[in-house]
Tab-separated table of C-alpha atoms in Angstrom:
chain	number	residue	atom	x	y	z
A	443	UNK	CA	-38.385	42.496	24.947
A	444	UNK	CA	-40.149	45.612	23.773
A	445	UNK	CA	-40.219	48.444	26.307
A	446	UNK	CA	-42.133	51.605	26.636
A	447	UNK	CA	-40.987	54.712	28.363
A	448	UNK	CA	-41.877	58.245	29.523
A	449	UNK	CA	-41.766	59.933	26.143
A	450	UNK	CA	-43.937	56.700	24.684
A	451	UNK	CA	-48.262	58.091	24.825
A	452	UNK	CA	-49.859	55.022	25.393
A	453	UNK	CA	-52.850	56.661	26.706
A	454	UNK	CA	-56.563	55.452	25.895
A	455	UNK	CA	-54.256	52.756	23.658
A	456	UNK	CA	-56.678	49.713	22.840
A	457	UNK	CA	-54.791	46.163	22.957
A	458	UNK	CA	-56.714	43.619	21.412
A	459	UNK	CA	-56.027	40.068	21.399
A	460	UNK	CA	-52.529	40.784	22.667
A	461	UNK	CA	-50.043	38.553	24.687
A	462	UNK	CA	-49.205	40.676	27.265
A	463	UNK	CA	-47.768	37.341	29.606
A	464	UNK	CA	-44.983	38.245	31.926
A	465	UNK	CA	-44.915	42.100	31.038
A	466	UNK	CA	-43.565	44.483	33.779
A	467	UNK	CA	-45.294	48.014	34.620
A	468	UNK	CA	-42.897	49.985	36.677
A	469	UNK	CA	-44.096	53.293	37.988
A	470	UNK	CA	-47.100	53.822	35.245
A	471	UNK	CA	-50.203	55.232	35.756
A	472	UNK	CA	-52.940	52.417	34.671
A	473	UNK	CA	-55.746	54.526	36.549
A	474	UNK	CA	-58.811	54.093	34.574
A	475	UNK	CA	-57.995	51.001	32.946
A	476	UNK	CA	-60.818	48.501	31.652
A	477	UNK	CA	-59.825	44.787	31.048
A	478	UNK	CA	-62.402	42.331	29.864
A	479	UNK	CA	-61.827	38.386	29.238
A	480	UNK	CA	-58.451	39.044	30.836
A	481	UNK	CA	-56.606	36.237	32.106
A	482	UNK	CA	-54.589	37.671	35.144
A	483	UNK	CA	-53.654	34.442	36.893
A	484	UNK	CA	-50.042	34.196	39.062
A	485	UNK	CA	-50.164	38.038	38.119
A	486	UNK	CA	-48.754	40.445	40.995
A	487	UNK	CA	-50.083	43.998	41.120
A	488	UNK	CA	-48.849	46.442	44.491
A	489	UNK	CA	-50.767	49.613	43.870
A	490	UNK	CA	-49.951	51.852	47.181
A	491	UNK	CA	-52.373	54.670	46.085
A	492	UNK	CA	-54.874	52.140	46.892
A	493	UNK	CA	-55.394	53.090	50.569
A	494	UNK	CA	-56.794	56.335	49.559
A	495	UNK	CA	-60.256	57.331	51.028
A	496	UNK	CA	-61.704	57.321	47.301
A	497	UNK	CA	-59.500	53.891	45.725
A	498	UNK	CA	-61.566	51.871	44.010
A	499	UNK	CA	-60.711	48.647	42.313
A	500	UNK	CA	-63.485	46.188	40.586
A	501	UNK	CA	-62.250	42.546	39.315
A	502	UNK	CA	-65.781	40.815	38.240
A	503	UNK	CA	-67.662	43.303	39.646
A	504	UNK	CA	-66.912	43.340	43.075
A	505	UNK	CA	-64.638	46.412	44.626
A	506	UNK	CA	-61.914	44.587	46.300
A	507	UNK	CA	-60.225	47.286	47.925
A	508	UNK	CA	-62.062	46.701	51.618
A	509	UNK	CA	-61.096	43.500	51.545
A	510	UNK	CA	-57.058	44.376	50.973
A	511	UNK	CA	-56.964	47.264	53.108
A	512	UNK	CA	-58.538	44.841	55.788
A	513	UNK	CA	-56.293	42.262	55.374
A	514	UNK	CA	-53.025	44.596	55.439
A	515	UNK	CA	-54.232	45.704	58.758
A	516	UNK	CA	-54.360	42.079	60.003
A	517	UNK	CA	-50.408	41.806	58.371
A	518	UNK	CA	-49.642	45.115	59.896
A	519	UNK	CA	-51.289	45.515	63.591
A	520	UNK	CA	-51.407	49.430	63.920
A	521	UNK	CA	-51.910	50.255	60.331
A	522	UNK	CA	-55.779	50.602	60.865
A	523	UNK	CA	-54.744	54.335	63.082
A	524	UNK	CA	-52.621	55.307	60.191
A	525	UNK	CA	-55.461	58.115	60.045
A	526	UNK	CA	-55.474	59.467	63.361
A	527	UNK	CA	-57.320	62.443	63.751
A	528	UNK	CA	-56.222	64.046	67.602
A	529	UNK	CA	-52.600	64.019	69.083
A	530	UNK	CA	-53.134	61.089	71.576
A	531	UNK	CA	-54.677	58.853	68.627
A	532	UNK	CA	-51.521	60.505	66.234
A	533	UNK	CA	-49.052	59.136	69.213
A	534	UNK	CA	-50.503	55.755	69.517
A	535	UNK	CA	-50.276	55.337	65.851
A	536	UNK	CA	-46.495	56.608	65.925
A	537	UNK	CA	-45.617	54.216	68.832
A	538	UNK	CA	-47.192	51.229	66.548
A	539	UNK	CA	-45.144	52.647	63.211
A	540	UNK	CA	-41.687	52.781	65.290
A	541	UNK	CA	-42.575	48.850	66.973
A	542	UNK	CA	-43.304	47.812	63.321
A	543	UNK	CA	-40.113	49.087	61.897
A	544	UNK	CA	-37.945	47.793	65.295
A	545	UNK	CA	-39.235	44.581	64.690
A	546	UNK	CA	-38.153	44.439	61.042
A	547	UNK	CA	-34.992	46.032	61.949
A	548	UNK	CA	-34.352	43.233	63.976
A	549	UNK	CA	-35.187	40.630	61.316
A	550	UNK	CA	-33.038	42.035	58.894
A	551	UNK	CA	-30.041	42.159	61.103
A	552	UNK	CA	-30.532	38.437	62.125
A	553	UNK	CA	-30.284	37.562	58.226
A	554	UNK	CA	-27.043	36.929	56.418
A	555	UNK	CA	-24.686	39.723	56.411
A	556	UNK	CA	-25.398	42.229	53.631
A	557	UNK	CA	-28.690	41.502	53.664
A	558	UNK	CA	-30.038	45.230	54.424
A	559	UNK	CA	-28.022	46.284	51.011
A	560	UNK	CA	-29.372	43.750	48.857
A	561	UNK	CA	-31.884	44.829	45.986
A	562	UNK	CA	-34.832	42.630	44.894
A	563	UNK	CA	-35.940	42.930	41.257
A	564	UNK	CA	-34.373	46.074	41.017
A	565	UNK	CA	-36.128	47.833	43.835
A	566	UNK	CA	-34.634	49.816	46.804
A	567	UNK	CA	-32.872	47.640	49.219
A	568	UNK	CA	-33.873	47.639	53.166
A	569	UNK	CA	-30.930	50.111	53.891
A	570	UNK	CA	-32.333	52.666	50.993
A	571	UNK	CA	-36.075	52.093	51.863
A	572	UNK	CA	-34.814	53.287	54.997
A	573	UNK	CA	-32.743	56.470	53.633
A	574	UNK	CA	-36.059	56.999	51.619
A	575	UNK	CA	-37.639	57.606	54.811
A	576	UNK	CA	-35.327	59.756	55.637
A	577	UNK	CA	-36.008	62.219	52.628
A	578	UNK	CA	-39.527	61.720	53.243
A	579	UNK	CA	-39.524	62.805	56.883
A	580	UNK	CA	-37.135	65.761	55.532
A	581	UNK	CA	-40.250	66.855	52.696
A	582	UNK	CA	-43.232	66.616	54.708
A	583	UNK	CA	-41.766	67.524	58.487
A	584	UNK	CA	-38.734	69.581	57.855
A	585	UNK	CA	-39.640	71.495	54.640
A	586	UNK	CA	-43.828	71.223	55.469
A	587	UNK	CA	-44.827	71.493	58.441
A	588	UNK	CA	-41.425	73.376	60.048
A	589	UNK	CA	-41.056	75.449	57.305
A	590	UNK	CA	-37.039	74.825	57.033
A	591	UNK	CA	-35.447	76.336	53.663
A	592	UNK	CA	-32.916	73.223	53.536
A	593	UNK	CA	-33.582	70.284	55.537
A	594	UNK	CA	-32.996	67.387	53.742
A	595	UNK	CA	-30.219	65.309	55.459
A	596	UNK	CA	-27.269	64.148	52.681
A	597	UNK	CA	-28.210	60.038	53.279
A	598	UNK	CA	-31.692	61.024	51.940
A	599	UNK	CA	-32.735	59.310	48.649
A	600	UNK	CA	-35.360	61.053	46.836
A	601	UNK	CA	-38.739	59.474	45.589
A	602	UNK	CA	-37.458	56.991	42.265
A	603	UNK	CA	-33.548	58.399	43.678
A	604	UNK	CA	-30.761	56.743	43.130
A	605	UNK	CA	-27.192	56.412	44.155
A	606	UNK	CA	-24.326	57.798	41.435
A	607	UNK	CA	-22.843	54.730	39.564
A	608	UNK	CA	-19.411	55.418	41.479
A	609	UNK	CA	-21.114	56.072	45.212
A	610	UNK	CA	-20.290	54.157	48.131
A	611	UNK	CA	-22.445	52.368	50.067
A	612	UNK	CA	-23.121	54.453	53.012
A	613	UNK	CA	-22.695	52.199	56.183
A	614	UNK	CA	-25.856	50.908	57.418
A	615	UNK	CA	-24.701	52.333	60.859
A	616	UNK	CA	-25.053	55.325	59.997
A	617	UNK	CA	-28.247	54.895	57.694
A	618	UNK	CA	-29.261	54.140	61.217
A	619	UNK	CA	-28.375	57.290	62.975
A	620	UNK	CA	-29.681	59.417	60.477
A	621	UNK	CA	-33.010	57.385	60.502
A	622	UNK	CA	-33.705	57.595	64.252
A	623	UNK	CA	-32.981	61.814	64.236
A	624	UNK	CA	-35.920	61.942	62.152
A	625	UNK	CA	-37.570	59.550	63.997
A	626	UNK	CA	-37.388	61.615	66.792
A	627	UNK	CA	-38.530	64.179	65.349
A	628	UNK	CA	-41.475	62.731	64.807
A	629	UNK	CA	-42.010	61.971	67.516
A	630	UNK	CA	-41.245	64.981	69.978
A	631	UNK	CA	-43.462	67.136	67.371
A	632	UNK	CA	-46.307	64.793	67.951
A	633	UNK	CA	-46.088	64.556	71.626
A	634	UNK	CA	-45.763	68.127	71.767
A	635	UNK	CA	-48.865	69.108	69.383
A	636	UNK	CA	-52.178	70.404	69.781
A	637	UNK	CA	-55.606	69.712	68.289
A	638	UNK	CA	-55.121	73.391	66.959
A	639	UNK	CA	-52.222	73.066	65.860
A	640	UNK	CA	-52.955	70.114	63.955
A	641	UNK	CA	-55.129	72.030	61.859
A	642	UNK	CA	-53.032	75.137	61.049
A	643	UNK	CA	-52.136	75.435	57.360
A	644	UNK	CA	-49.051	74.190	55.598
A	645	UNK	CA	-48.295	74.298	52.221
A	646	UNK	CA	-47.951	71.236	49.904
A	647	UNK	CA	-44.052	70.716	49.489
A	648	UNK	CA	-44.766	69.090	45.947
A	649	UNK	CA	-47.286	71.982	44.930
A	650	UNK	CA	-46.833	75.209	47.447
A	651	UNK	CA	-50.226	76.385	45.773
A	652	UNK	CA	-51.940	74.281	47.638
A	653	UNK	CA	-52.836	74.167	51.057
A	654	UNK	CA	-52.610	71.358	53.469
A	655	UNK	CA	-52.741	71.076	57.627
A	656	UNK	CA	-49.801	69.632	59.960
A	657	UNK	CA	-52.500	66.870	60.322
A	658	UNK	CA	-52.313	65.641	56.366
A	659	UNK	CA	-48.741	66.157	56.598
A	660	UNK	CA	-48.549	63.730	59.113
A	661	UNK	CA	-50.782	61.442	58.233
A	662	UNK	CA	-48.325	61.582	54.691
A	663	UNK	CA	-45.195	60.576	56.808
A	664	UNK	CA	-47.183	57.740	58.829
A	665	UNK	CA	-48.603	56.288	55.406
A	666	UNK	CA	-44.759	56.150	54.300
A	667	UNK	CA	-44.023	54.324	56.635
A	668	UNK	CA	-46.543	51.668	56.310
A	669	UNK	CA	-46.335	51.394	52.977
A	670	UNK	CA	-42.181	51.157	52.736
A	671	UNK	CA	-42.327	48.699	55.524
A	672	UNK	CA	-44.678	46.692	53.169
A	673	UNK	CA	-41.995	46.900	50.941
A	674	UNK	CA	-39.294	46.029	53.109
A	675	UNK	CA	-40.530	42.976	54.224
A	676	UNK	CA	-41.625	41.629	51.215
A	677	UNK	CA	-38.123	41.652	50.061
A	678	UNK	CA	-36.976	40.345	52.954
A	679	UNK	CA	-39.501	37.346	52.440
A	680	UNK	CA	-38.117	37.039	48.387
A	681	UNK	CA	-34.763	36.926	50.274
A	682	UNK	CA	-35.020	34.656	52.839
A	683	UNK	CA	-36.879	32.111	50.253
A	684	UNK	CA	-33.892	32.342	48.578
C-alpha cells in the first residue's frame, strides 16, 4: 500500500480517474475538498470538527450537517446543551456529560476482562480515551481557565499521545481515580461560577495570543467529552460484535 505522510504536500492535488477503494485518512485535513462522480458507498467518514457553529458539509447538494448533529443528539441525550451559555444551563449539561460517561463506564466493565485496554483499528482504547480526558481537563481547566504553570496529571495522554514502547499499562483503577479528580473539578468550578465570571478572559492554551472566556473554555472540555464518548462507544460496539 502506498502511504502519504506529514512531509508529503498533497494540497490542491487533482486525482483523476483514480482507485482510491479502501484508502485510510488518519488525522488529515480534507477541508475544502470537491468530489464529483464519486462513488463513496460502505465508506465511513467521523469528522468531529463538524459540530462547529460554521461546519458545513454538501453531498448532492444538500448540507447534511443538521441532520447529523440532530441525530447525535438523539444517540447522546444531553449533547444538544453542550453549548450552555449561564451556570445553571453549564451544570445541567455537566450532570448529563458525567451520566453519559457512568453509563458507559458501566458497559465497559460488564464486558470481558481487558476490554477497557483494548485498541480498535489502532485508535485509543476506552482506558486511554479516558486518560485523554484527563490531559484535556488539565489544558483547558488547569492551565486555561486556573492559570496553573504545571497541571497536567502524569496518566494524561496528550492529543495523538502515546504510551513509550516499554510502558506499562497503568491500572484502569487508577485511570479511574485520576479521571474523577478532574471530574470534580469540573464540576465544583461550575457550581461555583458566575455569569461574570464566565465571561472574564483566558488565554488560548494552544495559542496564548489569543483570547478566549472561562465560558469557551468550558464549552471546549464539555465538547471533549461528547465527542470521546462517541468514540468510546463505538469501539465498544466494534468489540462487542466481535
Amino acid at each position: 500500500m502506498t502511504k502519504f505522510g506529514r512531509s508529503d504536500d498533497l494540497k490542491g492535488a487533482e486525482f483523476l480517474e483514480v482507485d482510491l477503494s479502501g484508502a485510510r485518512f488518519v488525522e488529515s485535513d480534507l477541508s475544502g475538498t470537491v468530489m464529483r462522480g464519486i462513488d463513496i458507498q460502505d465508506g465511513d467518514i467521523d469528522a468531529p470538527w463538524l459540530g462547529t457553529d460554521d461546519a458545513r458539509l454538501t453531498i448532492n447538494g444538500v448540507d447534511v450537517v443538521p441532520f447529523i448533529d440532530a441525530e447525535l443528539n438523539k444517540r447522546f441525550p444531553g449533547r444538544e446543551n453542550r453549548r450552555a451559555e449561564d451556570p445553571d444551563g453549564l451544570r445541567a449539561a455537566w450532570g448529563q456529560v458525567e451520566q453519559a460517561w457512568a453509563t458507559a463506564r458501566e458497559r465497559a466493565e460488564a464486558m470481558p476482562a481487558g476490554t477497557v485496554d483494548v485498541s480498535v483499528d489502532g485508535e485509543w482504547s476506552f482506558a486511554q480515551t479516558e486518560r485523554h480526558l484527563v490531559h484535556a481537563t488539565d489544558t483547558w481547566l488547569g492551565r486555561s481557565i486556573l492559570e496553573r504553570d504545571d497541571p497536567y496529571h502524569p496518566l494524561g495522554l496528550k492529543y495523538l499521545g502515546t504510551d513509550a514502547p516499554d510502558a506499562t499499562t497503568p491500572p484502569y483503577a487508577e485511570v479511574l481515580e485520576a479521571r474523577a479528580g478532574r471530574v470534580a473539578m469540573v464540576r465544583d468550578l461550575i457550581a461555583a461560577t458566575t455569569p461574570a465570571e464566565l465571561d472574564e478572559p483566558r488565554k488560548n492554551p494552544h495559542n496564548p495570543d489569543h483570547p478566549e472566556t472561562v465560558r469557551h473554555c468550558l464549552h471546549v472540555i464539555i465538547e471533549e467529552e461528547w465527542e470521546h464518548l462517541r468514540f468510546a462507544t463505538r469501539d465498544l460496539d466494534t468489540i462487542g460484535s466481535r
